[in-house]
Amino acid sequence: MKVYTKTGDKGTTALFGGTRVPKHHIRIDSYGTVDELNSHIGLIRDQDINELYKNVLIIIQDKLFTVGAVLATDPEKATLKNGKERLNIPKITEEDIKLLEDEMDTMNESLPPMTHFVLPGGHSTVSYCHIARCVCRRSERLASALNEMEPFLPEALKYLNRLSDYLFVLARKLSNDLQANEVKWIPEKH
């Protein structure tokens, strides 16, 4: 199988279901940003971190492929003529969201309470988490805009929201684990 198809040479691409749209369509931007997020999470997973975090990140990467597939599906072609769903994969569920919440709760138990915003940085692994968090927020903004135009599985949008929180807590936990300096943001007073 060749990687290149030449079908996008004129600036269009196909959604799941065959509908062709411009490559700058919000749906493409939305799932493309989820793909970018998934790559950043892979970078975090490649770091020298606890195996438990790596295992959770693999689960997250799998779920992000599901979110991407949901976003890449043309809603007008989501149901086949026989009544079955075109996207025949497990969907994002409340259990998937609860996994992120449970992981955050567990990590937070060993962290000092947050009293200020923190500046991203202190260690490259922590910085990768903050970059992923920002990309996650961007993917959520794009998905939210798409959802206003063409609603999709509500749990997918909720998952992105919770994932950005998870990445923030993971950054704090890794700062703690790596004994990195967590710099508080304290605005100067005039």
mmCIF file of C-alpha atoms in Angstrom:
data_model
loop_
_atom_site.group_PDB
_atom_site.id
_atom_site.type_symbol
_atom_site.label_atom_id
_atom_site.label_comp_id
_atom_site.label_asym_id
_atom_site.label_seq_id
_atom_site.Cartn_x
_atom_site.Cartn_y
_atom_site.Cartn_z
ATOM 1 C CA MET A 1 0.000 0.000 0.000
ATOM 2 C CA LYS A 2 1.355 3.394 -0.963
ATOM 3 C CA VAL A 3 1.289 6.189 1.587
ATOM 4 C CA TYR A 4 0.628 8.835 -1.033
ATOM 5 C CA THR A 5 -2.690 8.846 -2.896
ATOM 6 C CA LYS A 6 -2.482 12.223 -4.662
ATOM 7 C CA THR A 7 -6.189 12.745 -3.880
ATOM 8 C CA GLY A 8 -5.383 15.736 -1.695
ATOM 9 C CA ASP A 9 -3.246 17.569 -4.207
ATOM 10 C CA LYS A 10 -5.944 20.179 -4.784
ATOM 11 C CA GLY A 11 -6.369 21.019 -1.096
ATOM 12 C CA THR A 12 -9.177 18.648 -0.160
ATOM 13 C CA THR A 13 -9.331 15.498 1.930
ATOM 14 C CA ALA A 14 -11.899 12.807 2.641
ATOM 15 C CA LEU A 15 -13.770 12.370 5.900
ATOM 16 C CA PHE A 16 -14.681 8.923 7.196
ATOM 17 C CA GLY A 17 -17.595 8.154 4.925
ATOM 18 C CA GLY A 18 -16.043 9.643 1.794
ATOM 19 C CA THR A 19 -17.221 13.272 1.916
ATOM 20 C CA ARG A 20 -14.504 15.557 0.574
ATOM 21 C CA VAL A 21 -13.847 18.836 2.387
ATOM 22 C CA PRO A 22 -11.141 21.520 2.221
ATOM 23 C CA LYS A 23 -8.060 20.669 4.268
ATOM 24 C CA HIS A 24 -8.635 23.851 6.275
ATOM 25 C CA HIS A 25 -12.176 22.736 7.307
ATOM 26 C CA ILE A 26 -12.710 22.991 11.072
ATOM 27 C CA ARG A 27 -13.381 19.237 11.232
ATOM 28 C CA ILE A 28 -9.930 18.542 9.741
ATOM 29 C CA ASP A 29 -8.292 21.128 12.005
ATOM 30 C CA SER A 30 -10.066 19.558 14.963
ATOM 31 C CA TYR A 31 -8.970 15.960 14.470
ATOM 32 C CA GLY A 32 -5.571 17.086 13.177
ATOM 33 C CA THR A 33 -4.986 18.850 16.479
ATOM 34 C CA VAL A 34 -6.007 15.704 18.360
ATOM 35 C CA ASP A 35 -3.385 13.858 16.277
ATOM 36 C CA GLU A 36 -0.812 16.519 17.208
ATOM 37 C CA LEU A 37 -1.765 16.087 20.862
ATOM 38 C CA ASN A 38 -1.345 12.330 20.561
ATOM 39 C CA SER A 39 2.199 12.843 19.228
ATOM 40 C CA HIS A 40 3.079 15.106 22.155
ATOM 41 C CA ILE A 41 1.752 12.491 24.563
ATOM 42 C CA GLY A 42 3.973 9.940 22.826
ATOM 43 C CA LEU A 43 6.916 12.228 23.557
ATOM 44 C CA ILE A 44 5.998 12.296 27.251
ATOM 45 C CA ARG A 45 5.681 8.513 27.235
ATOM 46 C CA ASP A 46 9.184 8.231 25.738
ATOM 47 C CA GLN A 47 10.686 9.960 28.780
ATOM 48 C CA ASP A 48 12.221 8.227 31.769
ATOM 49 C CA ILE A 49 9.055 8.239 33.891
ATOM 50 C CA ASN A 50 7.174 5.794 36.102
ATOM 51 C CA GLU A 51 5.817 2.766 34.200
ATOM 52 C CA LEU A 52 2.342 3.421 35.611
ATOM 53 C CA TYR A 53 2.245 6.835 33.913
ATOM 54 C CA LYS A 54 3.440 5.267 30.655
ATOM 55 C CA ASN A 55 0.648 2.682 30.812
ATOM 56 C CA VAL A 56 -1.990 5.356 31.421
ATOM 57 C CA LEU A 57 -0.551 7.428 28.560
ATOM 58 C CA ILE A 58 -0.897 4.434 26.202
ATOM 59 C CA ILE A 59 -4.565 4.149 27.198
ATOM 60 C CA ILE A 60 -4.968 7.895 26.577
ATOM 61 C CA GLN A 61 -3.319 7.622 23.162
ATOM 62 C CA ASP A 62 -5.739 4.836 22.243
ATOM 63 C CA LYS A 63 -8.704 6.965 23.369
ATOM 64 C CA LEU A 64 -7.394 9.929 21.364
ATOM 65 C CA PHE A 65 -7.509 7.784 18.220
ATOM 66 C CA THR A 66 -11.167 7.157 19.070
ATOM 67 C CA VAL A 67 -11.798 10.893 19.567
ATOM 68 C CA GLY A 68 -10.075 11.564 16.242
ATOM 69 C CA ALA A 69 -12.244 8.963 14.500
ATOM 70 C CA VAL A 70 -15.399 10.520 15.968
ATOM 71 C CA LEU A 71 -14.289 13.954 14.746
ATOM 72 C CA ALA A 72 -13.347 12.585 11.308
ATOM 73 C CA THR A 73 -16.777 11.054 10.698
ATOM 74 C CA ASP A 74 -19.180 12.940 8.472
ATOM 75 C CA PRO A 75 -22.361 13.175 10.589
ATOM 76 C CA GLU A 76 -24.501 12.801 7.451
ATOM 77 C CA LYS A 77 -22.807 9.472 6.728
ATOM 78 C CA ALA A 78 -22.413 8.253 10.319
ATOM 79 C CA THR A 79 -25.210 5.714 9.862
ATOM 80 C CA LEU A 80 -25.028 3.113 7.103
ATOM 81 C CA LYS A 81 -28.039 2.189 4.945
ATOM 82 C CA ASN A 82 -28.548 -0.934 7.062
ATOM 83 C CA GLY A 83 -28.915 1.267 10.178
ATOM 84 C CA LYS A 84 -25.571 0.350 11.730
ATOM 85 C CA GLU A 85 -23.027 2.951 12.752
ATOM 86 C CA ARG A 86 -20.229 3.523 10.249
ATOM 87 C CA LEU A 87 -17.765 3.969 13.116
ATOM 88 C CA ASN A 88 -17.738 0.438 14.475
ATOM 89 C CA ILE A 89 -15.365 0.938 17.416
ATOM 90 C CA PRO A 90 -15.863 1.387 21.163
ATOM 91 C CA LYS A 91 -16.799 5.005 21.892
ATOM 92 C CA ILE A 92 -15.501 7.277 24.632
ATOM 93 C CA THR A 93 -17.445 6.530 27.803
ATOM 94 C CA GLU A 94 -17.935 8.006 31.249
ATOM 95 C CA GLU A 95 -15.609 5.229 32.503
ATOM 96 C CA ASP A 96 -12.819 6.610 30.292
ATOM 97 C CA ILE A 97 -13.353 10.045 31.810
ATOM 98 C CA LYS A 98 -13.476 8.563 35.321
ATOM 99 C CA LEU A 99 -10.097 6.892 34.740
ATOM 100 C CA LEU A 100 -8.553 10.344 34.187
ATOM 101 C CA GLU A 101 -10.295 11.704 37.288
ATOM 102 C CA ASP A 102 -9.156 8.764 39.424
ATOM 103 C CA GLU A 103 -5.568 9.119 38.201
ATOM 104 C CA MET A 104 -5.634 12.851 39.017
ATOM 105 C CA ASP A 105 -7.015 12.164 42.487
ATOM 106 C CA THR A 106 -4.273 9.602 43.141
ATOM 107 C CA MET A 107 -1.498 11.932 41.945
ATOM 108 C CA ASN A 108 -2.895 14.881 43.908
ATOM 109 C CA GLU A 109 -2.735 12.926 47.172
ATOM 110 C CA SER A 110 1.063 13.212 47.219
ATOM 111 C CA LEU A 111 1.312 16.797 45.945
ATOM 112 C CA PRO A 112 1.467 19.979 47.980
ATOM 113 C CA PRO A 113 -1.698 22.068 47.653
ATOM 114 C CA MET A 114 -1.754 24.605 44.844
ATOM 115 C CA THR A 115 -1.629 28.137 46.162
ATOM 116 C CA HIS A 116 -0.550 29.904 42.945
ATOM 117 C CA PHE A 117 -0.348 29.334 39.225
ATOM 118 C CA VAL A 118 2.952 27.716 38.250
ATOM 119 C CA LEU A 119 5.225 28.656 35.396
ATOM 120 C CA PRO A 120 5.649 25.824 32.883
ATOM 121 C CA GLY A 121 9.131 24.333 33.048
ATOM 122 C CA GLY A 122 11.666 23.075 35.553
ATOM 123 C CA HIS A 123 12.481 19.905 33.635
ATOM 124 C CA SER A 124 12.096 18.953 29.964
ATOM 125 C CA THR A 125 9.643 16.146 30.791
ATOM 126 C CA VAL A 126 7.483 18.582 32.762
ATOM 127 C CA SER A 127 7.640 21.056 29.877
ATOM 128 C CA TYR A 128 6.461 18.333 27.462
ATOM 129 C CA CYS A 129 3.413 17.856 29.706
ATOM 130 C CA HIS A 130 2.653 21.566 29.635
ATOM 131 C CA ILE A 131 2.990 21.687 25.841
ATOM 132 C CA ALA A 132 0.637 18.703 25.547
ATOM 133 C CA ARG A 133 -1.796 20.432 27.941
ATOM 134 C CA CYS A 134 -1.831 23.548 25.749
ATOM 135 C CA VAL A 135 -2.342 21.509 22.572
ATOM 136 C CA CYS A 136 -5.133 19.636 24.368
ATOM 137 C CA ARG A 137 -6.828 22.942 25.230
ATOM 138 C CA ARG A 138 -6.544 24.015 21.580
ATOM 139 C CA SER A 139 -8.049 20.725 20.419
ATOM 140 C CA GLU A 140 -10.866 21.232 22.906
ATOM 141 C CA ARG A 141 -11.537 24.760 21.601
ATOM 142 C CA LEU A 142 -11.660 23.519 18.013
ATOM 143 C CA ALA A 143 -13.820 20.523 18.908
ATOM 144 C CA SER A 144 -16.151 22.789 20.874
ATOM 145 C CA ALA A 145 -16.580 25.084 17.858
ATOM 146 C CA LEU A 146 -17.207 22.070 15.618
ATOM 147 C CA ASN A 147 -19.721 20.691 18.126
ATOM 148 C CA GLU A 148 -21.719 23.936 17.928
ATOM 149 C CA MET A 149 -22.015 23.492 14.159
ATOM 150 C CA GLU A 150 -22.340 19.708 13.979
ATOM 151 C CA PRO A 151 -22.872 18.031 17.375
ATOM 152 C CA PHE A 152 -20.998 14.802 18.052
ATOM 153 C CA LEU A 153 -20.539 12.362 20.921
ATOM 154 C CA PRO A 154 -20.630 14.561 24.078
ATOM 155 C CA GLU A 155 -18.208 12.288 25.941
ATOM 156 C CA ALA A 156 -15.506 12.999 23.342
ATOM 157 C CA LEU A 157 -15.574 16.716 24.138
ATOM 158 C CA LYS A 158 -15.724 16.013 27.863
ATOM 159 C CA TYR A 159 -12.723 13.678 27.520
ATOM 160 C CA LEU A 160 -10.606 16.438 25.985
ATOM 161 C CA ASN A 161 -11.579 18.772 28.797
ATOM 162 C CA ARG A 162 -10.635 16.291 31.486
ATOM 163 C CA LEU A 163 -7.449 15.286 29.670
ATOM 164 C CA SER A 164 -6.060 18.822 29.814
ATOM 165 C CA ASP A 165 -6.608 18.756 33.585
ATOM 166 C CA TYR A 166 -4.898 15.360 33.777
ATOM 167 C CA LEU A 167 -1.874 16.677 31.863
ATOM 168 C CA PHE A 168 -1.579 19.608 34.265
ATOM 169 C CA VAL A 169 -1.655 17.316 37.297
ATOM 170 C CA LEU A 170 0.809 14.953 35.608
ATOM 171 C CA ALA A 171 3.159 17.906 35.044
ATOM 172 C CA ARG A 172 2.967 18.766 38.751
ATOM 173 C CA LYS A 173 3.452 15.130 39.768
ATOM 174 C CA LEU A 174 6.462 14.737 37.492
ATOM 175 C CA SER A 175 7.900 17.983 38.879
ATOM 176 C CA ASN A 176 7.605 16.425 42.304
ATOM 177 C CA ASP A 177 8.966 13.006 41.242
ATOM 178 C CA LEU A 178 11.900 14.558 39.366
ATOM 179 C CA GLN A 179 12.554 17.068 42.162
ATOM 180 C CA ALA A 180 12.250 19.866 39.638
ATOM 181 C CA ASN A 181 11.788 23.411 40.814
ATOM 182 C CA GLU A 182 8.118 24.403 40.520
ATOM 183 C CA VAL A 183 8.171 28.174 40.092
ATOM 184 C CA LYS A 184 5.059 29.936 41.351
ATOM 185 C CA TRP A 185 3.690 32.814 39.355
ATOM 186 C CA ILE A 186 3.462 35.735 41.722
ATOM 187 C CA PRO A 187 2.629 38.952 39.859
ATOM 188 C CA GLU A 188 4.587 42.034 40.828
ATOM 189 C CA LYS A 189 2.609 44.548 42.825
ATOM 190 C CA HIS A 190 2.580 48.143 41.666
#
